[in-house]
Amino acid sequence: MTDRKLRLGLAAYGTGWDADAWRLPQATNSGLRDPSVIVDVARAAERGKLDYVFAGSALGSEPDHLQRIYRWDNFIYAGYAAAVTKNLGFLVSVNSSFEHPYAIARQLATLDNFAKGRTALNVVFGIDREGDPALNYGKNAIPDEQTKYTRAREFTEVVNRLLYESWDEDFLLDDREKNVLIKPDSWHRIEHVGEHFEVRGPLNVPPPVQQRIPNVHVGTSEESLQYGADFAQVRFSPYLGIERGKEEYRAQKARVEAAGRDPEKFKIIPGATFYLAGTKREAQSIYRQVNNFQITEEIPEQFSIALGIDLSRVRDREKVVDVIDLDTVSPTAFDGFLGSLGREKRHIRGRDDRETIRRLLSSIGEDLTLRELYHYVQRTRQAAQPALVGDATTIADWVEENFVERVLDGVQFFPPYHRGPADLFVDLVVPELQRRGLFRTEYETDTLQGLLDTDNG
């Protein structure tokens, strides 16, 4: 039992998160056209007393890439789903390299009022994603790799000033007798003139319900990490394993403290895709079925080099435990392999590849084959998050170990497909975490800011 309490979120994407799981016979892919599919994710999350639902946005156009075509506009989704929920928070993402702070502040303040204080904001800076989003923004000025960070900081400062400095809290006088609706001198221009934006203000919608709309940060560069320490309340962190994760946890909390802020109110939340069933065997069967959807003519030579084995002498159906000595595998074995596939920008430094293999052996069993390991590495290293395979106890054990060891303060869970996994998570894993005293049984406050700040240990 611990005084600290987990923060838990679910992700809502039209076909789920896994790029192959949509092919499962039980998967529902109408979420690309039917909003009720991901609205149901919000209903499930609230039933489980989760903190929030996240539906990340994307600006690039790449119809052949699943992670680019199932991104509903997250502000509209959040507003719609907030109307059918009461306590659940909604995290929306915006890209500061393309969007304007005045327009985003208007949307955010409106959403927070309509949702009665249940919003959070994820500011991303990326300009080099698939689908080349810059081509969708014509002649608009787009920052480069260096100026995107200064623009992000200025963007956030302007959004915050518009939200919290435009209006006094008691702006609504409503004096009908004297014909005065708005209290005189209760609004203020911000008169911002900066490198990237000029904004006069004030915001032309009422201020948000929350005293401070939580800022959720993601990124691994030094500039991005410092942005998180200066502005964010939550960090979406890559999962690096227990030992490396503990180091990164302490380092980021120290950054926040050095920035003059309370590190205990700063939450570190990695993502995890989960393949859950009533038994371990059922979950393993689902995960293997998904992995088998990946078509591989032969395992690349770079993968062989990474593991220190000669694949010309070993069949790819051989068991990993029979052909690999983990003690001889480098902790960065897969770095060169992923770089050879042109994915070095997605590679997350600091992860121990030996731990990755051991975790998969623990989840799948010692009959794990080389081909299955290859598919797993492709899937999880690019996503910067682990694939958790098993029953409720398996997943709760992983969460508890990482939480107690202070690798994380919570987890953002990604259902691999719809419908089914989100409800299974709420019905099976959440009660197990509650039984262990790690997660709430009732909502403590009415706002998302309050939920994220409650029970700091």
Short mmCIF file of N, CA, C and O in Angstrom, two decimals, residues 355-435:
data_model
loop_
_atom_site.label_atom_id
_atom_site.label_comp_id
_atom_site.label_asym_id
_atom_site.label_seq_id
_atom_site.Cartn_x
_atom_site.Cartn_y
_atom_site.Cartn_z
N GLU A 355 16.81 -5.93 -21.60
CA GLU A 355 15.59 -5.93 -20.79
C GLU A 355 14.36 -6.10 -21.68
O GLU A 355 13.38 -6.73 -21.30
N THR A 356 14.42 -5.52 -22.88
CA THR A 356 13.32 -5.68 -23.83
C THR A 356 13.09 -7.15 -24.15
O THR A 356 11.95 -7.64 -24.14
N ILE A 357 14.17 -7.87 -24.40
CA ILE A 357 14.06 -9.30 -24.74
C ILE A 357 13.57 -10.10 -23.54
O ILE A 357 12.70 -10.97 -23.65
N ARG A 358 14.11 -9.80 -22.36
CA ARG A 358 13.69 -10.54 -21.16
C ARG A 358 12.22 -10.32 -20.87
O ARG A 358 11.51 -11.26 -20.47
N ARG A 359 11.74 -9.07 -21.06
CA ARG A 359 10.33 -8.79 -20.78
C ARG A 359 9.43 -9.57 -21.74
O ARG A 359 8.39 -10.08 -21.35
N LEU A 360 9.84 -9.66 -22.99
CA LEU A 360 9.04 -10.39 -23.96
C LEU A 360 9.04 -11.89 -23.64
O LEU A 360 8.00 -12.56 -23.74
N LEU A 361 10.16 -12.42 -23.23
CA LEU A 361 10.22 -13.83 -22.84
C LEU A 361 9.30 -14.09 -21.65
O LEU A 361 8.63 -15.12 -21.57
N SER A 362 9.26 -13.13 -20.72
CA SER A 362 8.39 -13.29 -19.56
C SER A 362 6.92 -13.25 -19.96
O SER A 362 6.10 -13.98 -19.40
N SER A 363 6.58 -12.40 -20.94
CA SER A 363 5.18 -12.26 -21.36
C SER A 363 4.73 -13.40 -22.25
O SER A 363 3.64 -13.96 -22.06
N ILE A 364 5.54 -13.73 -23.25
CA ILE A 364 5.14 -14.70 -24.26
C ILE A 364 5.51 -16.13 -23.87
O ILE A 364 4.80 -17.08 -24.17
N GLY A 365 6.63 -16.27 -23.18
CA GLY A 365 7.08 -17.60 -22.80
C GLY A 365 8.35 -17.98 -23.54
O GLY A 365 8.77 -17.32 -24.49
N GLU A 366 8.96 -19.05 -23.11
CA GLU A 366 10.26 -19.43 -23.66
C GLU A 366 10.17 -20.08 -25.03
O GLU A 366 11.19 -20.45 -25.62
N ASP A 367 8.95 -20.19 -25.57
CA ASP A 367 8.83 -20.67 -26.95
C ASP A 367 8.84 -19.50 -27.94
O ASP A 367 8.57 -19.68 -29.13
N LEU A 368 9.19 -18.31 -27.48
CA LEU A 368 9.33 -17.13 -28.34
C LEU A 368 10.34 -17.42 -29.44
O LEU A 368 11.46 -17.88 -29.18
N THR A 369 9.97 -17.14 -30.71
CA THR A 369 10.87 -17.41 -31.83
C THR A 369 11.62 -16.16 -32.25
O THR A 369 11.25 -15.03 -31.89
N LEU A 370 12.67 -16.36 -33.04
CA LEU A 370 13.44 -15.23 -33.57
C LEU A 370 12.56 -14.30 -34.40
O LEU A 370 12.68 -13.08 -34.31
N ARG A 371 11.69 -14.88 -35.23
CA ARG A 371 10.82 -14.06 -36.06
C ARG A 371 9.88 -13.21 -35.20
O ARG A 371 9.66 -12.03 -35.48
N GLU A 372 9.35 -13.80 -34.13
CA GLU A 372 8.47 -13.05 -33.24
C GLU A 372 9.23 -11.92 -32.54
O GLU A 372 8.71 -10.81 -32.37
N LEU A 373 10.48 -12.19 -32.14
CA LEU A 373 11.29 -11.16 -31.52
C LEU A 373 11.54 -10.02 -32.51
O LEU A 373 11.46 -8.84 -32.15
N TYR A 374 11.82 -10.36 -33.75
CA TYR A 374 12.06 -9.35 -34.78
C TYR A 374 10.83 -8.45 -34.95
O TYR A 374 10.94 -7.23 -34.98
N HIS A 375 9.67 -9.05 -35.03
CA HIS A 375 8.44 -8.27 -35.17
C HIS A 375 8.19 -7.40 -33.95
O HIS A 375 7.76 -6.25 -34.06
N TYR A 376 8.47 -7.95 -32.78
CA TYR A 376 8.27 -7.18 -31.54
C TYR A 376 9.17 -5.95 -31.52
O TYR A 376 8.73 -4.86 -31.17
N VAL A 377 10.43 -6.13 -31.89
CA VAL A 377 11.37 -5.02 -31.87
C VAL A 377 10.94 -3.94 -32.85
O VAL A 377 10.96 -2.74 -32.53
N GLN A 378 10.52 -4.33 -34.04
CA GLN A 378 10.02 -3.36 -35.01
C GLN A 378 8.87 -2.54 -34.41
O GLN A 378 8.81 -1.32 -34.54
N ARG A 379 7.96 -3.23 -33.76
CA ARG A 379 6.75 -2.59 -33.26
C ARG A 379 7.03 -1.67 -32.07
O ARG A 379 6.65 -0.52 -32.06
N THR A 380 7.72 -2.17 -31.06
CA THR A 380 7.83 -1.44 -29.81
C THR A 380 8.90 -0.37 -29.81
O THR A 380 8.74 0.67 -29.18
N ARG A 381 10.00 -0.59 -30.51
CA ARG A 381 11.05 0.43 -30.50
C ARG A 381 10.60 1.68 -31.24
O ARG A 381 10.95 2.80 -30.86
N GLN A 382 9.85 1.52 -32.32
CA GLN A 382 9.37 2.69 -33.04
C GLN A 382 8.35 3.46 -32.20
O GLN A 382 8.27 4.68 -32.26
N ALA A 383 7.53 2.73 -31.45
CA ALA A 383 6.45 3.36 -30.69
C ALA A 383 6.93 3.98 -29.38
O ALA A 383 6.18 4.71 -28.74
N ALA A 384 8.16 3.69 -28.96
CA ALA A 384 8.71 4.21 -27.71
C ALA A 384 7.88 3.79 -26.51
O ALA A 384 7.81 4.50 -25.51
N GLN A 385 7.25 2.64 -26.60
CA GLN A 385 6.46 2.14 -25.48
C GLN A 385 6.44 0.61 -25.52
O GLN A 385 6.58 0.01 -26.59
N PRO A 386 6.28 -0.02 -24.37
CA PRO A 386 6.26 -1.48 -24.34
C PRO A 386 4.91 -2.04 -24.79
O PRO A 386 3.89 -1.35 -24.75
N ALA A 387 4.94 -3.28 -25.22
CA ALA A 387 3.71 -4.04 -25.45
C ALA A 387 3.52 -4.96 -24.25
O ALA A 387 4.36 -5.81 -23.98
N LEU A 388 2.43 -4.76 -23.51
CA LEU A 388 2.15 -5.57 -22.32
C LEU A 388 1.17 -6.67 -22.72
O LEU A 388 0.07 -6.39 -23.19
N VAL A 389 1.59 -7.91 -22.52
CA VAL A 389 0.81 -9.06 -22.97
C VAL A 389 0.49 -9.93 -21.77
O VAL A 389 1.40 -10.39 -21.08
N GLY A 390 -0.80 -10.16 -21.50
CA GLY A 390 -1.13 -11.05 -20.39
C GLY A 390 -2.51 -10.79 -19.83
O GLY A 390 -3.34 -10.10 -20.43
N ASP A 391 -2.74 -11.36 -18.65
CA ASP A 391 -4.01 -11.16 -17.96
C ASP A 391 -3.92 -9.93 -17.06
O ASP A 391 -2.91 -9.21 -17.06
N ALA A 392 -4.96 -9.69 -16.28
CA ALA A 392 -5.00 -8.48 -15.44
C ALA A 392 -3.86 -8.46 -14.43
O ALA A 392 -3.26 -7.41 -14.17
N THR A 393 -3.53 -9.61 -13.87
CA THR A 393 -2.46 -9.68 -12.88
C THR A 393 -1.12 -9.33 -13.51
O THR A 393 -0.31 -8.59 -12.93
N THR A 394 -0.87 -9.83 -14.71
CA THR A 394 0.38 -9.55 -15.42
C THR A 394 0.57 -8.05 -15.61
O THR A 394 1.62 -7.48 -15.33
N ILE A 395 -0.48 -7.40 -16.10
CA ILE A 395 -0.38 -5.97 -16.39
C ILE A 395 -0.31 -5.16 -15.11
O ILE A 395 0.47 -4.22 -14.99
N ALA A 396 -1.10 -5.54 -14.11
CA ALA A 396 -1.06 -4.83 -12.82
C ALA A 396 0.30 -4.99 -12.15
O ALA A 396 0.80 -4.05 -11.51
N ASP A 397 0.92 -6.16 -12.27
CA ASP A 397 2.25 -6.38 -11.71
C ASP A 397 3.26 -5.43 -12.33
O ASP A 397 4.10 -4.83 -11.64
N TRP A 398 3.20 -5.28 -13.66
CA TRP A 398 4.13 -4.38 -14.36
C TRP A 398 3.91 -2.94 -13.90
O TRP A 398 4.87 -2.22 -13.62
N VAL A 399 2.66 -2.53 -13.82
CA VAL A 399 2.35 -1.17 -13.38
C VAL A 399 2.85 -0.94 -11.96
O VAL A 399 3.52 0.06 -11.66
N GLU A 400 2.54 -1.87 -11.07
CA GLU A 400 2.92 -1.69 -9.66
C GLU A 400 4.43 -1.63 -9.50
O GLU A 400 4.96 -0.77 -8.78
N GLU A 401 5.16 -2.53 -10.16
CA GLU A 401 6.61 -2.54 -10.02
C GLU A 401 7.21 -1.21 -10.47
O GLU A 401 8.04 -0.61 -9.77
N ASN A 402 6.78 -0.72 -11.62
CA ASN A 402 7.34 0.53 -12.14
C ASN A 402 6.90 1.73 -11.32
O ASN A 402 7.64 2.70 -11.18
N PHE A 403 5.69 1.67 -10.75
CA PHE A 403 5.20 2.77 -9.92
C PHE A 403 5.96 2.81 -8.59
O PHE A 403 6.43 3.88 -8.17
N VAL A 404 6.09 1.67 -7.93
CA VAL A 404 6.77 1.61 -6.64
C VAL A 404 8.25 1.98 -6.78
O VAL A 404 8.83 2.65 -5.92
N GLU A 405 8.87 1.56 -7.89
CA GLU A 405 10.28 1.87 -8.13
C GLU A 405 10.50 3.31 -8.59
O GLU A 405 11.63 3.72 -8.85
N ARG A 406 9.42 4.07 -8.73
CA ARG A 406 9.47 5.46 -9.19
C ARG A 406 10.13 5.58 -10.56
O ARG A 406 11.01 6.41 -10.79
N VAL A 407 9.63 4.75 -11.45
CA VAL A 407 9.92 4.90 -12.87
C VAL A 407 8.87 5.79 -13.50
O VAL A 407 9.13 6.49 -14.48
N LEU A 408 7.68 5.79 -12.90
CA LEU A 408 6.54 6.51 -13.47
C LEU A 408 5.56 6.91 -12.37
O LEU A 408 5.59 6.37 -11.26
N ASP A 409 4.70 7.86 -12.72
CA ASP A 409 3.61 8.28 -11.83
C ASP A 409 2.25 7.82 -12.36
O ASP A 409 1.24 7.98 -11.68
N GLY A 410 2.26 7.28 -13.53
CA GLY A 410 1.03 6.80 -14.14
C GLY A 410 1.34 6.21 -15.49
O GLY A 410 2.51 6.15 -15.92
N VAL A 411 0.30 5.77 -16.20
CA VAL A 411 0.48 5.14 -17.51
C VAL A 411 -0.62 5.61 -18.45
O VAL A 411 -1.79 5.69 -18.07
N GLN A 412 -0.22 5.92 -19.67
CA GLN A 412 -1.16 6.19 -20.76
C GLN A 412 -1.33 4.88 -21.53
O GLN A 412 -0.39 4.42 -22.19
N PHE A 413 -2.49 4.26 -21.42
CA PHE A 413 -2.71 2.96 -22.05
C PHE A 413 -3.35 3.13 -23.44
O PHE A 413 -4.31 3.89 -23.61
N PHE A 414 -2.79 2.42 -24.40
CA PHE A 414 -3.26 2.48 -25.79
C PHE A 414 -3.94 1.17 -26.17
O PHE A 414 -3.27 0.15 -26.34
N PRO A 415 -5.27 1.17 -26.30
CA PRO A 415 -5.94 -0.04 -26.80
C PRO A 415 -5.45 -0.36 -28.20
O PRO A 415 -5.41 0.53 -29.07
N PRO A 416 -5.06 -1.60 -28.48
CA PRO A 416 -4.51 -1.92 -29.80
C PRO A 416 -5.56 -1.91 -30.90
O PRO A 416 -5.23 -1.72 -32.07
N TYR A 417 -6.81 -2.16 -30.55
CA TYR A 417 -7.90 -2.15 -31.52
C TYR A 417 -9.19 -1.86 -30.78
O TYR A 417 -9.22 -1.77 -29.55
N HIS A 418 -10.28 -1.69 -31.53
CA HIS A 418 -11.61 -1.47 -30.97
C HIS A 418 -12.58 -2.48 -31.60
O HIS A 418 -12.29 -3.04 -32.64
N ARG A 419 -13.74 -2.75 -30.99
CA ARG A 419 -14.03 -2.46 -29.60
C ARG A 419 -13.58 -3.63 -28.75
O ARG A 419 -13.27 -4.68 -29.27
N GLY A 420 -13.55 -3.47 -27.45
CA GLY A 420 -13.21 -4.57 -26.56
C GLY A 420 -12.10 -4.28 -25.58
O GLY A 420 -12.32 -4.35 -24.35
N PRO A 421 -10.86 -3.97 -26.04
CA PRO A 421 -9.76 -3.80 -25.10
C PRO A 421 -9.97 -2.72 -24.04
O PRO A 421 -9.59 -2.91 -22.88
N ALA A 422 -10.57 -1.59 -24.40
CA ALA A 422 -10.78 -0.53 -23.41
C ALA A 422 -11.69 -1.02 -22.29
O ALA A 422 -11.41 -0.79 -21.10
N ASP A 423 -12.77 -1.70 -22.63
CA ASP A 423 -13.67 -2.23 -21.61
C ASP A 423 -13.01 -3.32 -20.79
O ASP A 423 -13.20 -3.40 -19.57
N LEU A 424 -12.21 -4.17 -21.44
CA LEU A 424 -11.49 -5.21 -20.70
C LEU A 424 -10.54 -4.59 -19.68
O LEU A 424 -10.43 -5.06 -18.55
N PHE A 425 -9.85 -3.52 -20.09
CA PHE A 425 -8.93 -2.87 -19.17
C PHE A 425 -9.67 -2.35 -17.94
O PHE A 425 -9.22 -2.54 -16.80
N VAL A 426 -10.79 -1.70 -18.17
CA VAL A 426 -11.57 -1.13 -17.06
C VAL A 426 -12.18 -2.23 -16.19
O VAL A 426 -12.23 -2.10 -14.96
N ASP A 427 -12.62 -3.32 -16.80
CA ASP A 427 -13.28 -4.38 -16.05
C ASP A 427 -12.31 -5.32 -15.33
O ASP A 427 -12.67 -5.91 -14.31
N LEU A 428 -11.09 -5.46 -15.86
CA LEU A 428 -10.16 -6.43 -15.29
C LEU A 428 -8.96 -5.80 -14.58
O LEU A 428 -8.63 -6.17 -13.45
N VAL A 429 -8.29 -4.85 -15.23
CA VAL A 429 -7.05 -4.30 -14.67
C VAL A 429 -7.34 -3.26 -13.59
O VAL A 429 -6.72 -3.28 -12.52
N VAL A 430 -8.29 -2.35 -13.84
CA VAL A 430 -8.57 -1.30 -12.86
C VAL A 430 -8.97 -1.87 -11.50
O VAL A 430 -8.44 -1.44 -10.47
N PRO A 431 -9.88 -2.85 -11.42
CA PRO A 431 -10.20 -3.42 -10.10
C PRO A 431 -9.00 -4.03 -9.40
O PRO A 431 -8.89 -3.95 -8.16
N GLU A 432 -8.09 -4.61 -10.17
CA GLU A 432 -6.89 -5.19 -9.57
C GLU A 432 -5.99 -4.10 -9.00
O GLU A 432 -5.43 -4.25 -7.90
N LEU A 433 -5.85 -3.00 -9.69
CA LEU A 433 -5.05 -1.87 -9.18
C LEU A 433 -5.73 -1.23 -7.97
O LEU A 433 -5.05 -0.82 -7.02
N GLN A 434 -7.04 -1.17 -7.98
CA GLN A 434 -7.78 -0.65 -6.82
C GLN A 434 -7.61 -1.57 -5.61
O GLN A 434 -7.41 -1.11 -4.48
N ARG A 435 -7.66 -2.87 -5.85
CA ARG A 435 -7.50 -3.83 -4.76
C ARG A 435 -6.13 -3.69 -4.10
O ARG A 435 -6.00 -3.86 -2.88
#
